[in-house]
Coordinates of C-alpha atoms in Angstrom, one line a residue:
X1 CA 160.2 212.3 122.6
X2 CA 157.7 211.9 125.8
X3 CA 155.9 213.7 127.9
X4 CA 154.9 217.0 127.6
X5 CA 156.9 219.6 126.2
X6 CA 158.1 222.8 127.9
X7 CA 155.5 224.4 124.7
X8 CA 152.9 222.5 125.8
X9 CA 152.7 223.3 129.6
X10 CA 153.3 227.0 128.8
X11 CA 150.4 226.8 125.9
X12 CA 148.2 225.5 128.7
X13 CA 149.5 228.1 130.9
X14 CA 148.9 230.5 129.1
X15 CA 145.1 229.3 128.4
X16 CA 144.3 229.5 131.9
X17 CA 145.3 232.8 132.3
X18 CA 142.9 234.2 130.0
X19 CA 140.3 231.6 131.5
X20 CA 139.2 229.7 127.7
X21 CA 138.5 226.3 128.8
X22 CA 138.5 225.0 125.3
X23 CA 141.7 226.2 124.2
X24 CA 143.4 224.9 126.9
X25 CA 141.6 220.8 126.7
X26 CA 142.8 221.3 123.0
X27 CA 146.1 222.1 124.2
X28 CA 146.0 219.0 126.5
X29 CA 144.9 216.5 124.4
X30 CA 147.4 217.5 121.4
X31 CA 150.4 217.5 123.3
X32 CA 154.0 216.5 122.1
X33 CA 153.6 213.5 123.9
X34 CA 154.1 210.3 122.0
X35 CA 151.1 208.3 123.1
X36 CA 147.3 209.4 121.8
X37 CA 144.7 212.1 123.0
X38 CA 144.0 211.6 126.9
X39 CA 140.5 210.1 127.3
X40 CA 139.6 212.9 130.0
X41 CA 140.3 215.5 127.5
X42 CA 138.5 213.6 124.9
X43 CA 135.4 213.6 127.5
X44 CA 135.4 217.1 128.4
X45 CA 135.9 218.5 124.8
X46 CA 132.7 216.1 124.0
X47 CA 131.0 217.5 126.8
X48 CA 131.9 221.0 125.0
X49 CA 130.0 219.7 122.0
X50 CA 126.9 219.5 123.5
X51 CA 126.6 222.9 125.3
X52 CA 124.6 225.5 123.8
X53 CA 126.9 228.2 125.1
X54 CA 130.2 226.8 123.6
X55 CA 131.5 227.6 119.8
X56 CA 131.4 225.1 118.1
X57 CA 133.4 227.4 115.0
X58 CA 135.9 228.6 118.3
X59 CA 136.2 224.8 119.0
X60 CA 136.7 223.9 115.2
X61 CA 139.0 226.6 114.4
X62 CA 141.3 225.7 118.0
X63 CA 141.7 222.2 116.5
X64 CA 142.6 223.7 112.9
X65 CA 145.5 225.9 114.2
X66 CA 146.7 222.8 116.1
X67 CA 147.1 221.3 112.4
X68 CA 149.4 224.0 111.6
X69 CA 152.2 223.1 114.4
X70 CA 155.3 221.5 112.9
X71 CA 155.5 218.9 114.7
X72 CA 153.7 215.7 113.2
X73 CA 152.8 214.4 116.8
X74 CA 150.8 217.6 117.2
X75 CA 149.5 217.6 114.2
X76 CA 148.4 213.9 114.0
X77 CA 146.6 214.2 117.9
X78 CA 144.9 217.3 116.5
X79 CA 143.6 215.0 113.6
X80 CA 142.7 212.5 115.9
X81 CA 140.7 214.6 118.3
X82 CA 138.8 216.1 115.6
X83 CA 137.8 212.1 114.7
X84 CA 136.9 211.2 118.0
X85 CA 134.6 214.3 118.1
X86 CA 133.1 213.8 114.6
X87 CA 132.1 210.1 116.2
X88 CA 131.0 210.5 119.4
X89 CA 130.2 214.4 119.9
X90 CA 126.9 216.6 119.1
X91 CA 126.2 216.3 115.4
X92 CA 126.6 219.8 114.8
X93 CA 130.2 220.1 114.9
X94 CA 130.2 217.8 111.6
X95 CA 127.6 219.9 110.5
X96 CA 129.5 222.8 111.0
X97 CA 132.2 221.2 109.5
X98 CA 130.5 219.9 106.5
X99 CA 129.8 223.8 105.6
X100 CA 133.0 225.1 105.7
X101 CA 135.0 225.1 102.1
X102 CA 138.1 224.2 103.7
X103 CA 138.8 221.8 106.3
X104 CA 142.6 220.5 106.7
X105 CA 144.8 221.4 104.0
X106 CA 147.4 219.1 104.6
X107 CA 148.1 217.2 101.8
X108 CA 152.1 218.6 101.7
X109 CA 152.1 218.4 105.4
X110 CA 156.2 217.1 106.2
X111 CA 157.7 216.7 109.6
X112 CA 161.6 216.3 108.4
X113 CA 163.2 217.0 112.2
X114 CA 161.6 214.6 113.9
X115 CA 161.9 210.7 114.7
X116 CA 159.8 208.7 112.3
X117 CA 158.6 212.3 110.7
X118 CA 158.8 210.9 107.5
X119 CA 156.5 208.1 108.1
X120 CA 154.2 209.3 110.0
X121 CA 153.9 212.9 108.2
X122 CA 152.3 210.3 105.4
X123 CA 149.7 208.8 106.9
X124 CA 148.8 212.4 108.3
X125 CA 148.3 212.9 104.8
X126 CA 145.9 209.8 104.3
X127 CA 144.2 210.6 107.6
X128 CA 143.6 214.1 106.8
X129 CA 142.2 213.0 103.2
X130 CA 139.5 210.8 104.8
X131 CA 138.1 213.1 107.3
X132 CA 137.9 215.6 104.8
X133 CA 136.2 212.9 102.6
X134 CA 133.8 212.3 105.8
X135 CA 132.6 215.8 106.1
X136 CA 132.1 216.1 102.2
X137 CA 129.8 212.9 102.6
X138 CA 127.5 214.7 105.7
X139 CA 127.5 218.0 103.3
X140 CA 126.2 215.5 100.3
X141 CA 123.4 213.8 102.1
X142 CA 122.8 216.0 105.6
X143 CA 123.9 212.2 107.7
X144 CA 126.3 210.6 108.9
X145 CA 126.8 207.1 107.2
X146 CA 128.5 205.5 110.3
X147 CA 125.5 206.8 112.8
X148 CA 122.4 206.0 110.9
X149 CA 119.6 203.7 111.9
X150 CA 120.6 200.1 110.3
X151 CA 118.2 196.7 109.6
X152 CA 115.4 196.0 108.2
X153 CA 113.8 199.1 108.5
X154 CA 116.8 201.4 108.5
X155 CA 117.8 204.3 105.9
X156 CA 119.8 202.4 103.5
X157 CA 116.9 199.3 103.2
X158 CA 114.0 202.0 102.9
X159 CA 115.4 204.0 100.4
X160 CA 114.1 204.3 97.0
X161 CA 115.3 203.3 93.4
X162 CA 117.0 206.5 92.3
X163 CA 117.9 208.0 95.6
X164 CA 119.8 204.7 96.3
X165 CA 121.8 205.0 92.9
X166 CA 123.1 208.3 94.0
X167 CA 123.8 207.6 97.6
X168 CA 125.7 204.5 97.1
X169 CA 128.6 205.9 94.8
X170 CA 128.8 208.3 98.0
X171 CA 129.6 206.1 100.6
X172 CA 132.3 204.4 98.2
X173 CA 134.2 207.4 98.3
X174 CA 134.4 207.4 101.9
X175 CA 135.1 203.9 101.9
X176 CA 138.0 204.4 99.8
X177 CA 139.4 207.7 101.4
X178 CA 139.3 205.6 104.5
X179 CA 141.1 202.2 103.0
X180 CA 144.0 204.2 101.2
X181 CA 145.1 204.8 104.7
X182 CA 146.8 201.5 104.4
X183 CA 148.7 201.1 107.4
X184 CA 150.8 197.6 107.6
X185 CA 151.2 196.2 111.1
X186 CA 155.1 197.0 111.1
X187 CA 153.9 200.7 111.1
X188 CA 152.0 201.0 113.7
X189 CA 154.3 201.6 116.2
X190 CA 153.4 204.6 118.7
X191 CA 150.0 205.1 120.4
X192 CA 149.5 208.1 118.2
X193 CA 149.2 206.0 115.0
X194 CA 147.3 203.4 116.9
X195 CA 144.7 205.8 118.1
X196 CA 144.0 206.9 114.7
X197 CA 143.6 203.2 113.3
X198 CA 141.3 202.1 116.0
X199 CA 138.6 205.0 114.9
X200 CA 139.4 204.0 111.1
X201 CA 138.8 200.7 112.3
X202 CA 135.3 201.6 113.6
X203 CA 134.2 203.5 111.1
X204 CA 135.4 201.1 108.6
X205 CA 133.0 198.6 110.0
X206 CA 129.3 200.8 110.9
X207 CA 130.3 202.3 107.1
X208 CA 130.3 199.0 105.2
X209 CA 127.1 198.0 107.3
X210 CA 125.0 200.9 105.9
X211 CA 127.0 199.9 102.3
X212 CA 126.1 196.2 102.7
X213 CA 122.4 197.2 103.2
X214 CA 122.3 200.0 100.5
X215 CA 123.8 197.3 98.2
X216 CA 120.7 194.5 99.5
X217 CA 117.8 196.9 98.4
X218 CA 120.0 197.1 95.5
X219 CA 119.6 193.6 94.7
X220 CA 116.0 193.5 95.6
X221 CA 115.0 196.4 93.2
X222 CA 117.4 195.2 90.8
X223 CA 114.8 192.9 88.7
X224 CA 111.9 195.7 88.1
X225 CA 114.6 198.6 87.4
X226 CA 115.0 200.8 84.5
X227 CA 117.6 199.8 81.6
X228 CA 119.6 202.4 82.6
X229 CA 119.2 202.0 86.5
X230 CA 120.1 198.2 85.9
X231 CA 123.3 199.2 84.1
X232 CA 123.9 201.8 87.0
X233 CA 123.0 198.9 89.8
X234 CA 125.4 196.1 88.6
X235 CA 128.4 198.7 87.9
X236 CA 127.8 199.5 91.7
X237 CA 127.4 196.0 92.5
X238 CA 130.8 195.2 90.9
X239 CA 132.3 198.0 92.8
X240 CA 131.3 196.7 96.4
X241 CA 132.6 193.0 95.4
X242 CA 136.4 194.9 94.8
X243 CA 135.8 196.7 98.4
X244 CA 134.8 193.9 100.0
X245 CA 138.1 192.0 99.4
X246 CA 139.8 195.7 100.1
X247 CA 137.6 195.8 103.7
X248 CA 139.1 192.2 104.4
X249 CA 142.7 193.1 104.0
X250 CA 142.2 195.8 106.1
X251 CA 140.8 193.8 108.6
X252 CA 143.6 191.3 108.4
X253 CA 145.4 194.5 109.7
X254 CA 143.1 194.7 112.6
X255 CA 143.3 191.4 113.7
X256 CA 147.2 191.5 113.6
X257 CA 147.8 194.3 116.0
X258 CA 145.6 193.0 118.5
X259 CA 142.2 194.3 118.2
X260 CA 139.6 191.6 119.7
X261 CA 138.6 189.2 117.1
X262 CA 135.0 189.6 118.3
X263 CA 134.9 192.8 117.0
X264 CA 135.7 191.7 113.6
X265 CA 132.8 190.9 111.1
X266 CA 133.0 188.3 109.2
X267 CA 132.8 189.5 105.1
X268 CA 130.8 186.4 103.3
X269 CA 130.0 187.1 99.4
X270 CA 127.4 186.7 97.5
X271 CA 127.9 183.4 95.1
X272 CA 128.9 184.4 91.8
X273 CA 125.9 182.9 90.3
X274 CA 124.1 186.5 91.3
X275 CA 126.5 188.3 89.5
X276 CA 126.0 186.3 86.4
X277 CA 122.5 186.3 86.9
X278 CA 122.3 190.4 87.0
X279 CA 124.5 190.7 84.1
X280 CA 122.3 188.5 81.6
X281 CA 119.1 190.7 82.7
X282 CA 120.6 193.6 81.7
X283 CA 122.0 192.0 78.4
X284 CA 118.4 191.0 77.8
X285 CA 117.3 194.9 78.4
X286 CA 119.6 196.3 76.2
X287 CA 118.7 193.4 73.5
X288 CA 121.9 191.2 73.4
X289 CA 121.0 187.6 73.1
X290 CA 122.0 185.7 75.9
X291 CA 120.2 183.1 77.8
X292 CA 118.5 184.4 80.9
X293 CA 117.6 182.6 83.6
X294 CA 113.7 181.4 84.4
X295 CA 112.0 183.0 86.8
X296 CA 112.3 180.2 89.5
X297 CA 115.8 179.9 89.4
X298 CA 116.7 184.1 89.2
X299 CA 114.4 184.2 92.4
X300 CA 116.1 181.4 94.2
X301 CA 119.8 182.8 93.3
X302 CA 118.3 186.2 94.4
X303 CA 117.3 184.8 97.6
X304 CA 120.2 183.0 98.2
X305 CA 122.2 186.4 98.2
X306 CA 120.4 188.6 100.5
X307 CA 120.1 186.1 103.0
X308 CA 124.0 186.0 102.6
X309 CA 125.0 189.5 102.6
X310 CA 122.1 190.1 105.7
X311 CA 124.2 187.2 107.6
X312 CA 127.3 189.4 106.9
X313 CA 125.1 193.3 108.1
X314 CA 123.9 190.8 111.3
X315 CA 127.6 190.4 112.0
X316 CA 128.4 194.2 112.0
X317 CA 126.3 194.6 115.2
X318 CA 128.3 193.4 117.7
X319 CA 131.0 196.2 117.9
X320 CA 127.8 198.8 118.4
X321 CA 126.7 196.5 121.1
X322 CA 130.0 196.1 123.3
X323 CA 130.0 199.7 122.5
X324 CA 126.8 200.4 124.1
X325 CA 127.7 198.2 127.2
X326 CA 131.2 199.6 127.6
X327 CA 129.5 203.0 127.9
X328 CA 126.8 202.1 129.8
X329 CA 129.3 200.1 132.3
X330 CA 131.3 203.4 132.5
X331 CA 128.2 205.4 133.4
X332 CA 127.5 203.2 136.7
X333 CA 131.0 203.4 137.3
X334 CA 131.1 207.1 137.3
X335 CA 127.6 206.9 139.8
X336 CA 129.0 204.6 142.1
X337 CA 131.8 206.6 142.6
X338 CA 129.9 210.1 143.2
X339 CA 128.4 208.1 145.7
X340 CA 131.4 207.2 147.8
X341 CA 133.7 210.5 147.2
X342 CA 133.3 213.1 149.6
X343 CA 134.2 215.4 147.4
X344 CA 131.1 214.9 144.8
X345 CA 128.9 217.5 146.8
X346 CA 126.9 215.0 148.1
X347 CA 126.0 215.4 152.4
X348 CA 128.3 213.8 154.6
X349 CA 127.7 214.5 157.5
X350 CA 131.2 215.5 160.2
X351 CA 132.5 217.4 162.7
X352 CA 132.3 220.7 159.9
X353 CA 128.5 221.0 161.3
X354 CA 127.9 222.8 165.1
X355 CA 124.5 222.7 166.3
X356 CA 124.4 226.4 166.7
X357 CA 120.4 226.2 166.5
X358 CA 117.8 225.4 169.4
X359 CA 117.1 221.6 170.0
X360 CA 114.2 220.6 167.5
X361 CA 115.3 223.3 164.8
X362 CA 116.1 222.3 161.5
X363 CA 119.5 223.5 160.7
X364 CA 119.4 224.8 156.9
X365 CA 123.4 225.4 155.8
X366 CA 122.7 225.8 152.1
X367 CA 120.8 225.1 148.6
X368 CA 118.1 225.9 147.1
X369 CA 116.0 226.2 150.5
X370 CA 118.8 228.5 152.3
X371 CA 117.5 231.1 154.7
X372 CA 119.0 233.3 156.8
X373 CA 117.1 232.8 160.3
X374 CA 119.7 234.0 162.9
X375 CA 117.5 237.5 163.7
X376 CA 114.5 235.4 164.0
X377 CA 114.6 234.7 168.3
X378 CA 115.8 238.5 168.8
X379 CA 113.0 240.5 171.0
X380 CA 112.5 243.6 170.2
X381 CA 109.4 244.4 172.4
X382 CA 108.5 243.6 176.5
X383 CA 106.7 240.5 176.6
X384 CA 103.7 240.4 178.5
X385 CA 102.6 238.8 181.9
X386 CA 99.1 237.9 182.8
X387 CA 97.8 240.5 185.0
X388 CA 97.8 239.2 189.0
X389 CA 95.6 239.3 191.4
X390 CA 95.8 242.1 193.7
X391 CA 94.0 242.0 197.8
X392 CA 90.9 244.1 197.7
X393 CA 92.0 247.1 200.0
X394 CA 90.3 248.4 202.5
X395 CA 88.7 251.5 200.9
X396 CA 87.3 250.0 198.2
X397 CA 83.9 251.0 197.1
X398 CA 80.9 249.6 196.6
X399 CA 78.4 249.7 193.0
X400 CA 74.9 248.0 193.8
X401 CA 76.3 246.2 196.9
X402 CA 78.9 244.6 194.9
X403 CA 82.3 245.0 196.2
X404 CA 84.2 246.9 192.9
X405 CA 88.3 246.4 192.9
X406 CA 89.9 249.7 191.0
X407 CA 91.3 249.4 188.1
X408 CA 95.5 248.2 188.1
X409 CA 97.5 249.5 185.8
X410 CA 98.9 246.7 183.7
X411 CA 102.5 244.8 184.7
X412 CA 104.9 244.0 182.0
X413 CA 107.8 241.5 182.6
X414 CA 111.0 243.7 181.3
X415 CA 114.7 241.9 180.8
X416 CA 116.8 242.8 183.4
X417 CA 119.9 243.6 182.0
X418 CA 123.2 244.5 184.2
X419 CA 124.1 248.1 182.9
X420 CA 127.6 248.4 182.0
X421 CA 128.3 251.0 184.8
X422 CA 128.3 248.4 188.4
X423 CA 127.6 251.7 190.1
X424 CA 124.7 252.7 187.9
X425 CA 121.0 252.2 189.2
X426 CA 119.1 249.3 187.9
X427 CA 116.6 250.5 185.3
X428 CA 113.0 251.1 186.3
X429 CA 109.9 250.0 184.2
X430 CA 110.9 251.7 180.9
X431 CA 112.8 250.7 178.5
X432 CA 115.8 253.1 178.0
X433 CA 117.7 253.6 174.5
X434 CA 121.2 252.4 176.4
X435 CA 119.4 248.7 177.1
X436 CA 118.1 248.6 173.8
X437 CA 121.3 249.7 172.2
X438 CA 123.1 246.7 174.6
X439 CA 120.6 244.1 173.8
X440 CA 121.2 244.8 170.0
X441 CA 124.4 244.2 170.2
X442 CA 124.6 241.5 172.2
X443 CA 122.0 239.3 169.8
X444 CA 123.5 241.1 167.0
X445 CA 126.9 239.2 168.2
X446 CA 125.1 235.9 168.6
X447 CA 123.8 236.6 164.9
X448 CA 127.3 236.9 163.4
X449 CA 128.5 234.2 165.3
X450 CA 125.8 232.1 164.2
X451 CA 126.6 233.3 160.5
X452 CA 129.8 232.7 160.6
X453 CA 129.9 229.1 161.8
X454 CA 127.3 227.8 159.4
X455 CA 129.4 229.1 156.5
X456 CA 132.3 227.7 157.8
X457 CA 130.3 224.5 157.9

């Protein structure tokens, strides 16, 4: 199976006939195609997220009824897409998400007609479990574990005693729901599996970075907790040793089917000495006699163990930051190429442009600043001469010896216009309504002409 289906091109058909935008990017990125969600599809649909005017429950609902298709390549891109969206789009579509009651009920989902259906139909399964799992973790604690602020003054190492013994057991669930996915490298053999495994992969490593810091204020607090806290504390502590060793088989995995070994952290444990050392404090708290440790040497051991596990969080940090400089290269990529394509909107000036205006005039042909000038040189008046000097005649009078001119009536310069009629007589002084009617429409021509050519322009 490859390429689009016949379904698929008349699904997308179909959505821009009735003009939803959405519907059809769903459409396109959950294809029958063999291969995983187009990244320009992937783009616009995160786009989508983050405008106030789009639906985020039409957007969530589109990708739901793409779960229900038969066919498990459908049905795994439409998993996929929600993923990617959950990661990288506006954070309330997982909110969103997070309130619904149902999310995707797939856990008898079975693809029996298609190549590798039955393989691949199970890790749908898996896959389905964990996002599920993801959006029960946002609707628990109102954040997203993989997307909170990390170090020394993030969430996880700020968090107090008893909010920390309740958050922790949290993020193991997710951990798990994401590590049962347990793909061998023999099975991933398509781009739609792989797709899916590179955002496990992710969120397998930001996840155990806020775990691994939870787990260090853990360890901090650890000493000056509560019986019952301490017994709480190590049972957690216990817990993240056994998912550490699960984390590095997973891993393994990662490193197998070619992901860049720079991107994989490096998982160092505590020395056992710490766990021994938090189990004999408790056993003293509860009143079991047991030789603690002194002071000096519980500190040291203590020491020795964050500064291990931080080493370990410090290592977490470089996927987010080739992340941040893959994106950011992307970003000047996209610039640079507005720049150069004609077709971005940006001016270019060509041969489109006719300098229809008078020399010196600045030719607006759109934007913001647009206005329509072409009536601006019409006349609709005579314009006036300065009055000449006429010979005094002969029978001019005289007031107080001084020779007095009459009075002239004033001279007005008037367009001479050829009438349409050769034969007519020229026009006199006046104005007539026929050369008004003519000079009208000869501007008004000019006028449409000018129009015209600017908005072909």
């Amino acid at each position: 199976m490859s390429g689009q289906s016949i379904t698929d091109r008349i699904a997308a058909a179909q959505h821009s006939m009735t003009g939803s935008a959405i519907s059809k990017a769903v459409c396109k990125a959950t294809t029958h195609e063999v291969s995983g969600p187009k990244k320009k599809h992937l783009d616009y649909l995160i786009h989508c997220t983050n405008e106030m005017n789009v639906s985020i429950p039409q957007l969530a609902d589109t990708l739901f009824e793409r779960t229900a298709n038969s066919s498990w390549v459908v049905v795994f891109k439409a998993l996929i897409t929600s993923h990617h969206l959950m990661m990288y789009g506006n954070e309330r579509l997982i909110q969103y998400l997070a309130s619904r009651n149902t999310l995707f009920n797939l856990n008898n989902f079975l693809d029996k007609g298609a190549l590798q259906g039955y393989d691949m139909s199970t890790f749908i399964r898996r896959y389905s479990r964990y996002l599920n799992e993801k959006a029960m973790s946002y609707r628990l604690v109102a954040v997203d574990f993989t997307k909170m602020k990390r170090g020394i003054d993030g969430v996880m190492r700020s968090m107090n005693t008893e909010k920390l013994i309740k958050t922790l057991p949290i993020i193991q669930n997710q951990l798990d729901a994401l590590l049962d996915f347990q793909a061998n490298p023999n099975e991933l053999t398509n781009g739609v599996i792989n797709s899916a495994f590179m955002l496990l992969f992710k969120d397998s490593i930001r996840l155990f970075a806020a775990y691994n810091e939870g787990v260090i204020n853990l360890l901090e607090k650890y000493f000056d907790m509560k019986k019952t806290q301490c017994k709480d504390a190590l049972d957690i502590y216990k817990k993240f040793l056994y998912r550490m060793t699960k984390l590095s088989e997973f891993l393994k995995v990662a490193e197998q089917v070619g992901i860049d070994q720079g991107d994989i952290p490096d998982l160092s444990q505590a020395p056992s000495s710490l766990l021994e050392a938090l189990e004999q404090h408790l056993a003293s708290l509860e009143g079991k006699k047991t030789k603690e440790l002194n002071a000096d040497t519980r500190a040291s051991t203590l020491s020795s163990a964050v500064s291990t596990l931080s080493t370990t969080g410090m290592s977490f940090s470089r996927m987010d930051e080739k992340e941040k400089q893959q994106a950011l290269e992307e970003e000047q990529a996209r610039l640079q190429a507005l720049k150069v394509t004609p077709s971005s909107g940006l001016h270019t000036p060509g041969p489109p442009e006719m300098q229809w205006n008078q020399q010196g005039e600045k030719k607006l042909t759109g934007g913001h600043n647009w206005q329509n000038k072409t009536m601006s040189t019409t006349q609709w008046g005579p314009a006036p001469m300065a009055p000449q000097p006429m010979p005094v005649p002969p029978q001019m009078g005289q007031m107080g010896g001084v020779p007095v001119m009459a009075a002239q009536p004033m001279m007005y310069n008037q367009p001479v216009l050829r009438p349409t009629n050769p034969f007519a007589p020229m026009p006199g002084a006046q104005v007539s309504y026929p050369v008004l009617v003519h000079s009208y429409a000869q501007n008004d021509t000019f006028a449409t002409e000018k129009v015209f050519n600017s908005d072909v322009s």
